[in-house]
Coordinates of C-alpha atoms in Angstrom, one line a residue:
L1 CA 21.0 6.4 -2.1
H2 CA 17.9 8.2 -3.1
P3 CA 14.6 6.3 -3.2
S4 CA 13.1 5.9 -6.7
Y5 CA 9.6 5.9 -7.9
C6 CA 8.3 3.7 -10.7
T7 CA 5.4 1.9 -12.1
Y8 CA 5.7 -1.8 -12.8
D9 CA 4.5 -4.6 -15.1
K10 CA 2.2 -6.8 -13.0
K11 CA 2.6 -9.8 -15.2
P12 CA 4.7 -12.4 -13.2
Q13 CA 6.5 -14.3 -16.0
H14 CA 8.4 -16.7 -13.8
I15 CA 5.3 -17.8 -12.0
A16 CA 3.4 -18.3 -15.2
N17 CA 5.9 -21.0 -16.2
I18 CA 5.2 -23.0 -13.0
F19 CA 1.6 -22.4 -12.1
P20 CA -0.4 -21.0 -15.0
V21 CA -3.6 -20.9 -12.9
L22 CA -2.0 -18.3 -10.6
C23 CA -0.9 -15.9 -13.4
I24 CA -3.5 -13.2 -13.6
G25 CA -1.8 -11.2 -16.3
E26 CA -1.3 -7.5 -16.7
E27 CA -4.9 -6.4 -16.0
Q28 CA -5.5 -6.5 -12.3
P29 CA -8.5 -4.2 -11.7
K30 CA -8.7 -5.1 -8.0
N31 CA -5.0 -4.3 -7.4
C32 CA -4.6 -0.6 -6.6
F33 CA -0.8 -0.9 -5.9
T34 CA 0.4 0.5 -9.3
E35 CA 3.2 2.6 -8.0
L36 CA 6.2 1.5 -6.0
Q37 CA 9.1 3.3 -4.3
V38 CA 12.3 1.5 -3.5
L39 CA 13.8 2.3 -0.1
K40 CA 17.6 1.6 0.3
G41 CA 19.7 1.7 3.4
H42 CA 20.1 -1.8 4.7
F43 CA 23.0 -4.1 3.6
D44 CA 21.7 -7.4 4.7
I45 CA 18.4 -9.3 5.1
V46 CA 15.6 -7.0 6.4
R47 CA 13.4 -9.2 8.6
F48 CA 11.3 -6.8 10.7
L49 CA 8.9 -3.9 10.2
V50 CA 7.1 -2.1 13.0
Q51 CA 4.7 0.8 12.7
I52 CA 5.6 3.8 15.0
D53 CA 2.7 6.1 14.2
D54 CA 0.4 7.0 11.3
F55 CA 3.3 8.1 9.0
R56 CA 6.5 6.3 10.3
C57 CA 7.8 2.8 10.4
A58 CA 11.0 1.2 11.5
S59 CA 12.9 -1.6 9.7
A60 CA 15.5 -4.0 11.2
G61 CA 17.4 -7.1 10.2
D62 CA 20.6 -9.0 10.0
D63 CA 22.9 -5.9 9.6
G64 CA 22.1 -4.8 13.1
L65 CA 20.7 -1.5 11.9
V66 CA 17.3 0.0 12.7
L67 CA 16.1 2.6 10.1
V68 CA 13.2 4.9 10.6
W69 CA 11.2 5.9 7.5
N70 CA 8.5 8.3 6.5
V71 CA 6.0 6.2 4.5
E72 CA 4.4 9.3 2.9
T73 CA 7.6 10.5 1.3
G74 CA 10.0 7.5 1.5
E75 CA 12.5 9.6 3.4
R76 CA 14.9 7.9 5.7
L77 CA 14.5 9.9 9.0
Q78 CA 16.9 8.1 11.4
E79 CA 19.6 5.5 11.4
L80 CA 19.9 3.7 14.7
R81 CA 23.3 2.2 15.2
G82 CA 24.5 0.3 18.3
H83 CA 24.0 -3.4 17.9
S84 CA 27.0 -5.4 16.6
Q85 CA 24.9 -8.4 15.4
Q86 CA 21.5 -9.2 13.8
I87 CA 18.3 -7.9 15.3
T88 CA 16.2 -10.7 16.7
A89 CA 13.1 -8.8 17.9
I90 CA 11.7 -5.3 17.8
T91 CA 8.6 -3.6 19.3
T92 CA 7.3 -0.2 20.2
I93 CA 6.5 1.1 23.7
T94 CA 4.4 4.2 24.4
C95 CA 4.9 6.4 27.4
K96 CA 2.1 8.8 28.4
N97 CA 2.5 12.1 30.1
E98 CA 0.1 14.9 30.8
V99 CA 0.4 16.4 27.3
T100 CA 1.6 13.9 24.7
L101 CA 2.3 10.3 23.8
N102 CA 5.9 9.4 23.2
T103 CA 6.6 6.2 21.3
S104 CA 10.0 4.5 21.7
L105 CA 11.5 1.4 20.1
I106 CA 12.9 -1.6 22.0
T107 CA 15.3 -3.9 20.1
A108 CA 16.9 -7.2 20.9
S109 CA 20.0 -8.6 19.2
S110 CA 22.1 -11.7 18.9
D111 CA 24.9 -9.7 20.6
R112 CA 22.9 -10.4 23.8
S113 CA 21.8 -6.8 24.4
L114 CA 18.6 -4.9 24.6
S115 CA 18.2 -1.3 23.7
L116 CA 15.7 1.5 24.0
W117 CA 15.7 4.1 21.2
D118 CA 14.1 7.5 20.6
P119 CA 12.9 7.4 17.0
D120 CA 12.6 11.2 16.9
T121 CA 16.3 11.9 17.6
G122 CA 17.9 8.5 16.8
N123 CA 19.5 8.4 20.3
R124 CA 19.9 5.1 22.3
V125 CA 18.3 6.0 25.6
Q126 CA 18.9 2.8 27.5
T127 CA 20.9 -0.4 26.9
I128 CA 21.3 -3.7 28.7
S129 CA 24.3 -5.8 27.7
D130 CA 25.9 -9.2 28.7
L131 CA 22.6 -11.1 28.9
H132 CA 22.9 -14.8 29.4
S133 CA 21.4 -15.5 25.9
S134 CA 19.9 -13.6 23.0
V135 CA 16.3 -12.6 23.2
K136 CA 13.8 -14.2 20.7
C137 CA 10.7 -12.2 21.4
L138 CA 9.4 -9.1 23.1
L139 CA 6.0 -8.2 24.6
V140 CA 4.9 -4.8 26.0
L141 CA 2.1 -4.7 28.7
E142 CA 1.0 -1.1 28.5
R143 CA -1.5 -1.4 31.3
L144 CA 1.1 -2.7 33.8
C145 CA 3.8 -0.3 32.6
V146 CA 6.2 -3.3 32.0
W147 CA 7.6 -5.2 29.1
L148 CA 8.9 -8.8 28.8
S149 CA 11.7 -10.5 27.0
G150 CA 11.7 -14.2 26.1
G151 CA 14.6 -16.5 25.3
E152 CA 16.3 -19.0 27.6
E153 CA 14.7 -16.9 30.4
L154 CA 11.4 -15.0 30.8
C155 CA 12.3 -11.6 32.2
V156 CA 10.0 -8.7 33.2
W157 CA 11.4 -5.1 32.9
N158 CA 10.0 -1.7 33.9
R159 CA 10.1 1.3 31.6
D160 CA 13.5 2.3 33.0
F161 CA 15.0 -1.0 31.8
Q162 CA 15.3 -2.3 35.4
L163 CA 14.8 -6.0 35.8
Q164 CA 11.7 -6.7 37.9
C165 CA 11.7 -10.5 37.9
Q166 CA 12.8 -13.5 35.9
R167 CA 12.1 -17.1 35.5
P168 CA 14.5 -19.7 33.8
N169 CA 13.2 -21.7 30.9
H170 CA 13.9 -25.4 30.7
S171 CA 13.1 -26.1 27.1
D172 CA 15.8 -26.7 24.5
T173 CA 14.4 -24.1 22.0
G174 CA 13.7 -21.4 24.6
I175 CA 10.7 -19.1 24.5
T176 CA 9.8 -18.3 20.9
A177 CA 6.6 -16.3 21.3
L178 CA 4.7 -14.3 24.0
I179 CA 1.2 -13.0 24.1
E180 CA -0.9 -11.2 26.8
L181 CA -4.0 -12.9 28.1
P182 CA -6.9 -11.5 30.2
K183 CA -6.5 -10.8 33.9
N184 CA -2.7 -10.0 33.6
Y185 CA -1.7 -13.5 32.5
I186 CA 1.0 -14.3 30.0
A187 CA 1.2 -17.2 27.5
A188 CA 4.7 -18.3 26.4
A189 CA 5.4 -20.8 23.6
M190 CA 8.3 -23.2 24.5
D191 CA 8.9 -26.0 22.1
K192 CA 5.7 -28.1 22.1
K193 CA 4.2 -26.4 25.2
I194 CA 2.4 -23.2 26.1
S195 CA 3.1 -21.9 29.6
K196 CA 0.7 -19.7 31.5
S197 CA 2.3 -17.3 33.9
T198 CA 1.4 -14.3 36.1
K199 CA 3.0 -11.7 38.4
Y200 CA 0.9 -10.2 41.1
G201 CA 1.7 -6.8 42.6
A202 CA 4.4 -4.4 41.8
D203 CA 6.7 -5.6 44.6
E204 CA 6.6 -9.3 43.8
Q205 CA 9.9 -10.5 42.4
I206 CA 8.7 -13.8 40.8
M207 CA 7.0 -14.7 37.6
A208 CA 5.0 -17.8 38.6
E209 CA 4.0 -20.5 36.1
I210 CA 0.3 -21.4 36.7
R211 CA -0.4 -24.1 34.1
C212 CA 1.2 -25.7 31.1
L213 CA -0.6 -26.9 27.9
S214 CA 1.0 -29.8 26.1
D215 CA -1.5 -30.7 23.4
H216 CA 0.8 -30.0 20.5
Q217 CA 2.9 -32.9 19.1
D218 CA 5.5 -30.7 17.4
Q219 CA 7.3 -27.4 18.0
I220 CA 5.0 -24.3 18.2
R221 CA 5.8 -21.9 15.4
A222 CA 3.0 -19.2 15.9
L223 CA 1.0 -17.9 18.8
I224 CA -1.6 -15.1 18.5
N225 CA -4.4 -13.5 20.5
V226 CA -7.8 -13.9 18.7
N227 CA -9.9 -11.8 21.1
D228 CA -10.5 -11.5 24.9
G229 CA -11.8 -15.0 25.0
F230 CA -9.6 -17.0 22.7
F231 CA -6.0 -17.4 21.5
A232 CA -4.6 -19.8 18.8
S233 CA -1.3 -21.6 18.2
G234 CA 0.2 -23.4 15.2
S235 CA 2.9 -26.0 15.0
H236 CA 5.6 -27.3 12.7
M237 CA 3.5 -30.3 11.7
G238 CA 0.5 -28.3 10.7
E239 CA -1.5 -28.4 13.9
L240 CA -3.9 -25.4 14.5
I241 CA -5.3 -25.2 18.0
L242 CA -7.9 -22.8 19.3
W243 CA -7.7 -22.2 23.1
N244 CA -10.0 -20.7 25.7
A245 CA -8.0 -17.8 27.2
T246 CA -9.9 -17.7 30.5
E247 CA -10.7 -21.4 31.2
W248 CA -7.3 -22.4 29.7
N249 CA -8.5 -25.4 27.8
L250 CA -8.6 -26.7 24.2
L251 CA -11.6 -25.7 22.1
A252 CA -10.8 -26.9 18.7
Y253 CA -8.0 -28.9 17.0
E254 CA -7.3 -29.0 13.2
H255 CA -4.5 -30.9 11.6
I256 CA -3.7 -29.4 8.2
L257 CA -2.1 -31.8 5.7
W258 CA -1.0 -31.2 2.2
E259 CA -0.7 -34.8 0.9
E260 CA 0.3 -36.4 -2.4
S261 CA -2.5 -37.5 -4.7
Q262 CA -2.5 -41.1 -5.7
A263 CA -3.8 -40.0 -9.1
Y264 CA -0.3 -39.1 -10.3
N265 CA 2.6 -41.4 -11.0
Q266 CA 5.4 -41.9 -8.6
T267 CA 7.9 -39.8 -10.6
E268 CA 5.6 -36.8 -10.4
I269 CA 5.1 -37.3 -6.7
R270 CA 8.8 -37.6 -6.0
M271 CA 9.5 -34.4 -7.9
G272 CA 6.8 -32.4 -6.3
A273 CA 6.4 -34.0 -2.9
P274 CA 6.3 -31.6 0.0
K275 CA 9.3 -31.3 2.3
P276 CA 8.5 -31.6 6.0
S277 CA 8.6 -27.8 6.4
E278 CA 5.9 -27.4 3.8
M279 CA 3.1 -28.4 6.2
S280 CA 4.5 -26.1 8.9
I281 CA 2.4 -23.2 10.1
Q282 CA 4.8 -20.3 9.7
H283 CA 2.5 -17.5 10.6
L284 CA -1.0 -16.8 12.0
T285 CA -3.1 -13.7 11.8
T286 CA -6.7 -12.9 12.8
N287 CA -9.4 -10.2 12.7
G288 CA -11.4 -11.7 15.6
N289 CA -13.7 -13.6 13.2
L290 CA -11.3 -15.6 11.1
I291 CA -7.9 -17.1 11.5
L292 CA -5.5 -17.1 8.5
A293 CA -2.7 -19.6 8.6
A294 CA 0.3 -19.7 6.4
V295 CA 0.8 -23.5 5.9
G296 CA 3.9 -24.3 3.8
S297 CA 3.3 -22.6 0.4
G298 CA -0.5 -22.6 1.0
L299 CA -3.2 -20.5 2.9
Y300 CA -5.9 -21.8 5.2
V301 CA -8.8 -19.7 6.5
Y302 CA -10.6 -20.9 9.6
S303 CA -13.8 -19.6 11.1
I304 CA -13.8 -19.1 14.8
Q305 CA -17.6 -19.0 15.0
T306 CA -18.3 -22.3 13.1
R307 CA -15.0 -23.9 14.1
S308 CA -14.5 -25.0 10.5
V309 CA -12.4 -24.3 7.4
V310 CA -13.9 -21.4 5.3
A311 CA -11.5 -21.4 2.3
Y312 CA -8.1 -22.6 1.4
R313 CA -5.5 -22.5 -1.4
K314 CA -3.1 -25.4 -1.1
V315 CA -0.5 -23.8 -3.5
A316 CA -0.7 -20.0 -3.0
H317 CA 2.9 -19.3 -3.7
D318 CA 5.9 -21.0 -5.3
S319 CA 7.6 -21.3 -1.9
N320 CA 6.8 -21.1 1.8
V321 CA 4.5 -18.2 2.9
L322 CA 6.2 -16.1 5.6
H323 CA 3.6 -13.5 6.5
T324 CA -0.1 -12.9 6.1
M325 CA -2.8 -10.3 6.8
L326 CA -6.6 -10.3 6.9
L327 CA -7.7 -7.0 5.4
S328 CA -11.4 -7.9 6.0
D329 CA -13.6 -11.0 6.2
S330 CA -13.2 -11.4 2.4
E331 CA -9.8 -10.0 1.6
L332 CA -6.3 -11.0 2.6
M333 CA -2.7 -10.7 1.7
S334 CA 0.4 -13.0 1.8
C335 CA 4.1 -12.8 1.1
S336 CA 6.5 -15.6 0.4
E337 CA 10.1 -16.8 0.0
D338 CA 9.4 -16.7 -3.7
G339 CA 9.7 -12.8 -3.6
S340 CA 6.0 -12.0 -4.2
V341 CA 3.3 -10.3 -2.3
R342 CA -0.2 -11.5 -3.3
M343 CA -3.8 -10.2 -2.7
W344 CA -6.6 -12.7 -2.4
E345 CA -10.4 -12.6 -2.2
I346 CA -12.7 -15.1 -0.6
Q347 CA -15.4 -15.7 -3.2
D348 CA -18.7 -17.4 -2.8
L349 CA -18.0 -19.9 -5.5
P350 CA -17.8 -23.6 -5.5
L351 CA -14.2 -24.8 -4.9
P352 CA -12.7 -26.1 -8.1
A353 CA -10.4 -29.1 -8.4
E354 CA -6.8 -28.2 -7.6
P355 CA -4.8 -27.7 -10.8
A356 CA -2.8 -30.6 -12.1
S357 CA 0.4 -28.5 -12.0
S358 CA 0.3 -28.5 -8.2
G359 CA 0.6 -32.3 -8.0
F360 CA -1.0 -32.6 -4.6
F361 CA -4.4 -33.3 -3.0
G362 CA -5.5 -31.5 0.2
M363 CA -6.7 -33.5 3.2
W364 CA -7.5 -32.5 6.9
S365 CA -8.6 -34.1 10.1
F366 CA -11.4 -32.3 11.8
G367 CA -13.0 -31.9 15.2
R368 CA -10.5 -33.7 17.5
S369 CA -11.3 -32.6 21.0
N370 CA -8.4 -34.2 22.7
K371 CA -5.1 -35.5 21.4
Q372 CA -5.5 -38.7 23.5
S373 CA -8.7 -39.7 21.7
G374 CA -6.8 -41.6 18.9
P375 CA -5.2 -40.7 15.6
P376 CA -6.9 -38.1 13.6
S377 CA -9.2 -39.4 10.8
K378 CA -8.3 -38.1 7.4
K379 CA -11.1 -36.8 5.3
V380 CA -11.1 -35.7 1.6
I381 CA -12.3 -32.1 1.2
D382 CA -16.1 -32.4 0.7
I383 CA -17.2 -29.7 3.1
P384 CA -20.4 -27.9 2.0
N385 CA -20.3 -24.1 1.5
I386 CA -16.5 -24.0 1.4
R387 CA -15.4 -20.9 -0.6
M388 CA -12.6 -20.2 -3.0
L389 CA -9.5 -18.1 -2.5
E390 CA -9.2 -16.1 -5.8
L391 CA -5.9 -14.3 -6.7
T392 CA -6.7 -10.6 -7.3
G393 CA -3.3 -9.0 -7.3
D394 CA 0.4 -9.9 -7.6
L395 CA 3.0 -7.5 -6.4
I396 CA 6.3 -8.3 -8.1
G397 CA 9.3 -6.1 -7.1
H398 CA 11.6 -7.9 -4.7
S399 CA 14.3 -10.2 -5.9
G400 CA 14.6 -12.1 -2.6
A401 CA 12.2 -13.6 0.0
V402 CA 9.7 -11.1 1.3
Q403 CA 9.9 -11.4 5.1
M404 CA 6.9 -9.4 6.1
F405 CA 4.8 -6.3 5.4
V406 CA 2.9 -3.5 7.2
S407 CA -0.2 -1.8 5.9
F408 CA -0.6 2.0 6.3
K409 CA -4.1 1.8 4.7
E410 CA -4.5 4.6 2.1
K411 CA -0.9 5.7 2.6
G412 CA 0.4 2.5 1.2
L413 CA 2.0 -0.9 2.0
V414 CA 5.6 -1.4 3.1
T415 CA 7.4 -4.7 2.4
C416 CA 10.9 -5.9 3.5
S417 CA 13.0 -8.6 1.9
A418 CA 16.2 -10.7 1.8
D419 CA 17.3 -8.5 -1.1
H420 CA 18.2 -5.8 1.5
L421 CA 15.4 -3.5 0.3
L422 CA 12.1 -2.1 1.4
I423 CA 9.4 -1.3 -1.1
L424 CA 6.6 1.2 -0.5
W425 CA 3.6 0.2 -2.6
K426 CA 1.0 2.9 -3.3
N427 CA -2.2 3.5 -5.2
G428 CA -0.8 5.2 -8.3
E429 CA -4.1 6.9 -9.2
R430 CA -4.4 8.4 -5.7
Q431 CA -0.8 9.5 -5.6
S432 CA -1.2 11.2 -9.0
R433 CA -4.2 13.2 -7.7
L434 CA -2.2 14.2 -4.6
R435 CA 0.8 15.4 -6.6
S436 CA -1.5 17.4 -8.9
L437 CA -3.2 19.0 -5.9
A438 CA 0.1 19.9 -4.3
L439 CA 1.3 21.4 -7.6
F440 CA -1.8 23.6 -8.0
Q441 CA -1.5 24.7 -4.3
K442 CA 2.1 25.8 -5.0
L443 CA 1.1 27.6 -8.1
E444 CA -1.6 29.4 -6.2
E445 CA 0.8 30.4 -3.5
R446 CA 3.3 31.8 -6.0
G447 CA 0.7 33.5 -8.2
G448 CA 1.2 31.3 -11.2
L449 CA 4.2 30.1 -13.1

């Protein structure tokens, strides 16, 4: 199937019927994504996107396929077949030699195998089968020339796919997230805990657990590096914790709650009351200054410097937000189960009252330094200088939940979805200029028509 180009009507009719305040209509001057290209090739949910280089990305999902795309042309470059079940994790690994940098892909699957792929040729270079369990997360440590896999076990592998060491995991959920910390330490999220581990020396065959953090009261859903000094985690019950990466202690604790307003009658509250999952932190992202949390169907922006909320939108989408990105200190993006991708701007305006159509009122607890210090006190939002998240663009194209997206800056934005499709969103005006320039160059080469 050939990819297709089209422009689209930005007016999200189905959203206008539910939340009129979020319908920004056809005129979206701050939304440059006026052209889209549909990329077909998968036949099940596409859950993962990973950037290979400046012009290529790879997509993977429940069909077990890994497809390599050219984001400039929309061309499908390679089709990597080998896994018999869904892909559970994918990452890139870069090998340096005297002349060039070679980037490969590592994939994990529910078929309990790991594979190393060459995206240039489509060949499977290495594979490991018959693992004890499926792998949920992957982490590459370029400086140490090793990579890690997390699941029921934490395993360390070298570039030749040889097992260096492993450590069993004793939690019911297994290891769900891995990040690198300073001084060659590793943080692994396991149910409600974060484990700190290290491996000293190339000859040591043990991954030792140094310490364990247990300040979360519910399962950890997201774990990210903020910078060399901090990392952050988010839980199923809306806990956002900022940690010191070197001292390994808790710096700040926020409990984000979307609660029913008593101003509405009980019928309205029952119809619109949040499910338990709607306060869950599904995704965290950071630019080193701010942390953006996807909390249920809402968005929450937290300042690392002031340790306080900067802006929020309690109902940012019709359904749970699955992925977010901070484009700058004032611009961000989000995608959701409702099939939309939205652009937001943090504006220096007083925060208005939440629209009546949302049916909820936002409340948080602030500044709890230790979870044993008593239950968090709830406080109505009356924070001075809090800013507003203003919707500036609505990208409507997918018919299923948008799982994630990757930005290639001026080349465009790639999204993947439960509708089996990828969409390449581009600046239509810029693409028109590029096509005109290419046409004139061809005419000049051929000496006219």
